[in-house]
């Protein structure tokens, strides 16, 4: 990908491990109910395999309430910082395109990775969320970058891969989190590259 100048990353289940967040959400969802934790988790996986947002669909299936998301339980994938540093050292510019609650830059700073990003486009601050193409246009505008010179890295086929493909970016699907159970269901969801772990991205840009 010689023409690539920018790499944009999603955050959740891409740079940040959300395993503990989901565990807490599942525990709180089934607390004081007849639904077991394992049954609920299995249903989440089942819906994820249908390319749906598993936790949201599972609470509807069991007629439960979706508990709040515990941001404080998120933690950086151990290889994230070295991957970002290596890419930047290769001369690539890095950015964020993510659906996040307010305070994205503060969280990136707390994880000690804000310094690697020249552009941060987060839904709460921009007032628009993926998969809307507008948030991709905003990020590319901030970067002064044409779509064909940019890559989108994300875990969600619907939120990351399909809209980035549509706008003309290259795409890398990272199969982490519950979205790893998804399957591309049409041409628009086919990524240019598929990886299972963050550090595999480096092989693409060697």
CSV table of C-alpha atoms in Angstrom, one decimal, residues 17-187:
chain,number,residue,atom,x,y,z
A,17,UNK,CA,-9.5,-4.6,25.1
A,18,UNK,CA,-13.2,-4.5,26.3
A,19,UNK,CA,-13.3,-8.0,27.7
A,20,UNK,CA,-13.8,-6.9,31.3
A,21,UNK,CA,-16.4,-4.3,30.3
A,22,UNK,CA,-18.5,-7.0,28.6
A,23,UNK,CA,-18.1,-9.3,31.5
A,24,UNK,CA,-19.4,-6.7,33.9
A,25,UNK,CA,-22.3,-5.8,31.6
A,26,UNK,CA,-23.3,-9.4,31.3
A,27,UNK,CA,-23.1,-9.9,35.0
A,28,UNK,CA,-25.2,-6.8,35.7
A,29,UNK,CA,-27.8,-7.7,33.0
A,30,UNK,CA,-28.6,-11.1,34.5
A,31,UNK,CA,-28.3,-10.1,38.2
A,32,UNK,CA,-31.4,-11.1,40.1
A,33,UNK,CA,-32.9,-12.9,37.1
A,34,UNK,CA,-33.4,-16.5,36.1
A,35,UNK,CA,-31.0,-16.1,33.2
A,36,UNK,CA,-27.5,-17.5,33.8
A,37,UNK,CA,-24.3,-15.6,32.8
A,38,UNK,CA,-23.3,-18.4,30.4
A,39,UNK,CA,-26.7,-18.5,28.7
A,40,UNK,CA,-26.6,-14.7,28.2
A,41,UNK,CA,-23.0,-14.8,26.8
A,42,UNK,CA,-23.9,-17.6,24.5
A,43,UNK,CA,-26.8,-15.6,23.2
A,44,UNK,CA,-24.5,-12.6,22.6
A,45,UNK,CA,-22.2,-14.9,20.5
A,46,UNK,CA,-25.2,-16.2,18.6
A,47,UNK,CA,-26.4,-12.7,17.7
A,48,UNK,CA,-22.8,-11.6,16.9
A,49,UNK,CA,-22.6,-14.4,14.4
A,50,UNK,CA,-25.6,-12.8,12.7
A,51,UNK,CA,-23.6,-9.6,12.3
A,52,UNK,CA,-25.7,-8.0,15.1
A,53,UNK,CA,-24.6,-6.1,18.2
A,54,UNK,CA,-24.9,-9.1,20.4
A,55,UNK,CA,-25.3,-7.5,23.9
A,56,UNK,CA,-28.0,-5.2,22.7
A,57,UNK,CA,-29.9,-8.0,21.0
A,58,UNK,CA,-29.5,-10.4,24.0
A,59,UNK,CA,-31.1,-8.0,26.5
A,60,UNK,CA,-34.0,-7.6,24.1
A,61,UNK,CA,-34.3,-11.4,23.7
A,62,UNK,CA,-34.4,-11.9,27.4
A,63,UNK,CA,-36.5,-8.8,28.1
A,64,UNK,CA,-33.7,-7.3,30.3
A,65,UNK,CA,-32.3,-3.9,30.7
A,66,UNK,CA,-29.0,-3.0,29.1
A,67,UNK,CA,-26.6,-1.9,31.9
A,68,UNK,CA,-24.3,1.0,31.6
A,69,UNK,CA,-20.9,0.7,30.0
A,70,UNK,CA,-18.0,0.7,32.4
A,71,UNK,CA,-15.2,2.7,30.6
A,72,UNK,CA,-13.0,2.3,33.6
A,73,UNK,CA,-12.6,-1.4,32.9
A,74,UNK,CA,-11.2,-0.8,29.4
A,75,UNK,CA,-7.5,-1.4,29.0
A,76,UNK,CA,-5.0,-1.1,26.1
A,77,UNK,CA,-4.0,-4.2,24.2
A,78,UNK,CA,-0.4,-4.9,25.3
A,79,UNK,CA,0.9,-4.5,21.7
A,80,UNK,CA,-1.0,-1.3,20.9
A,81,UNK,CA,1.7,1.2,21.7
A,82,UNK,CA,4.5,-0.5,19.9
A,83,UNK,CA,2.3,-0.9,16.8
A,84,UNK,CA,1.4,2.8,16.8
A,85,UNK,CA,5.0,3.8,17.4
A,86,UNK,CA,6.3,1.5,14.6
A,87,UNK,CA,3.8,2.8,12.1
A,88,UNK,CA,4.5,6.4,13.0
A,89,UNK,CA,8.3,5.8,12.7
A,90,UNK,CA,7.6,4.5,9.2
A,91,UNK,CA,6.3,8.0,8.3
A,92,UNK,CA,2.6,7.2,8.5
A,93,UNK,CA,0.2,9.6,10.0
A,94,UNK,CA,-2.3,8.2,12.5
A,95,UNK,CA,-5.9,9.1,13.4
A,96,UNK,CA,-9.0,7.9,15.3
A,97,UNK,CA,-12.5,7.4,13.9
A,98,UNK,CA,-14.6,6.0,16.7
A,99,UNK,CA,-18.0,5.9,18.4
A,100,UNK,CA,-17.1,7.0,21.9
A,101,UNK,CA,-18.6,8.8,24.8
A,102,UNK,CA,-17.3,12.2,25.7
A,103,UNK,CA,-13.7,12.4,26.8
A,104,UNK,CA,-12.0,10.4,24.1
A,105,UNK,CA,-8.8,12.4,24.0
A,106,UNK,CA,-8.5,12.2,27.8
A,107,UNK,CA,-8.8,8.4,27.7
A,108,UNK,CA,-6.2,8.2,25.0
A,109,UNK,CA,-3.9,10.4,27.1
A,110,UNK,CA,-4.5,8.1,30.1
A,111,UNK,CA,-3.5,5.1,28.0
A,112,UNK,CA,-0.3,7.1,27.0
A,113,UNK,CA,-1.1,6.9,23.3
A,114,UNK,CA,-2.6,10.3,22.5
A,115,UNK,CA,0.7,11.6,21.3
A,116,UNK,CA,0.6,9.2,18.3
A,117,UNK,CA,-2.5,10.7,16.8
A,118,UNK,CA,-2.7,13.8,14.7
A,119,UNK,CA,-6.5,13.6,14.2
A,120,UNK,CA,-9.2,12.4,16.6
A,121,UNK,CA,-12.7,12.2,15.3
A,122,UNK,CA,-15.0,10.7,18.0
A,123,UNK,CA,-18.8,10.5,17.8
A,124,UNK,CA,-19.7,12.3,21.0
A,125,UNK,CA,-17.5,15.4,20.1
A,126,UNK,CA,-18.4,15.4,16.4
A,127,UNK,CA,-22.1,14.9,17.0
A,128,UNK,CA,-22.3,12.1,14.4
A,129,UNK,CA,-21.6,8.4,14.7
A,130,UNK,CA,-20.4,5.6,12.5
A,131,UNK,CA,-21.6,4.1,10.2
A,132,UNK,CA,-22.5,7.6,8.9
A,133,UNK,CA,-20.1,8.6,6.2
A,134,UNK,CA,-19.9,12.1,7.6
A,135,UNK,CA,-17.7,11.2,10.5
A,136,UNK,CA,-15.2,9.7,8.0
A,137,UNK,CA,-15.4,12.8,5.9
A,138,UNK,CA,-14.7,14.9,9.0
A,139,UNK,CA,-11.7,12.9,9.9
A,140,UNK,CA,-10.3,13.0,6.3
A,141,UNK,CA,-10.9,16.7,6.2
A,142,UNK,CA,-9.0,17.3,9.4
A,143,UNK,CA,-6.2,15.2,8.0
A,144,UNK,CA,-6.3,16.9,4.6
A,145,UNK,CA,-6.2,13.4,3.1
A,146,UNK,CA,-8.0,11.9,0.2
A,147,UNK,CA,-9.8,8.6,0.9
A,148,UNK,CA,-7.6,6.6,-1.4
A,149,UNK,CA,-4.6,7.6,0.6
A,150,UNK,CA,-6.1,6.3,3.9
A,151,UNK,CA,-6.7,3.0,5.7
A,152,UNK,CA,-9.4,2.3,8.3
A,153,UNK,CA,-8.7,-0.4,10.9
A,154,UNK,CA,-11.6,-1.6,12.9
A,155,UNK,CA,-13.4,-4.6,14.4
A,156,UNK,CA,-16.9,-3.9,13.1
A,157,UNK,CA,-17.9,-4.8,9.5
A,158,UNK,CA,-21.0,-2.5,9.7
A,159,UNK,CA,-19.4,0.5,11.5
A,160,UNK,CA,-15.9,0.4,10.2
A,161,UNK,CA,-15.3,-1.7,7.1
A,162,UNK,CA,-18.5,-1.0,5.0
A,163,UNK,CA,-18.6,2.8,5.3
A,164,UNK,CA,-14.8,3.1,4.8
A,165,UNK,CA,-15.1,0.9,1.7
A,166,UNK,CA,-17.9,3.1,0.5
A,167,UNK,CA,-16.0,6.3,0.9
A,168,UNK,CA,-13.0,4.9,-0.9
A,169,UNK,CA,-10.6,4.1,1.9
A,170,UNK,CA,-8.6,0.9,2.1
A,171,UNK,CA,-9.7,-1.4,5.0
A,172,UNK,CA,-8.3,-3.7,7.6
A,173,UNK,CA,-10.7,-5.9,9.6
A,174,UNK,CA,-9.3,-6.9,13.0
A,175,UNK,CA,-11.1,-9.9,14.4
A,176,UNK,CA,-11.1,-9.0,18.0
A,177,UNK,CA,-14.0,-8.7,20.5
A,178,UNK,CA,-17.4,-10.2,19.7
A,179,UNK,CA,-17.3,-8.8,16.2
A,180,UNK,CA,-14.8,-11.5,15.3
A,181,UNK,CA,-17.8,-13.8,15.0
A,182,UNK,CA,-19.2,-11.8,12.2
A,183,UNK,CA,-19.1,-12.8,8.5
A,184,UNK,CA,-19.1,-10.4,5.6
A,185,UNK,CA,-22.5,-10.7,4.0
A,186,UNK,CA,-22.0,-8.6,0.9
A,187,UNK,CA,-19.2,-7.0,-1.1
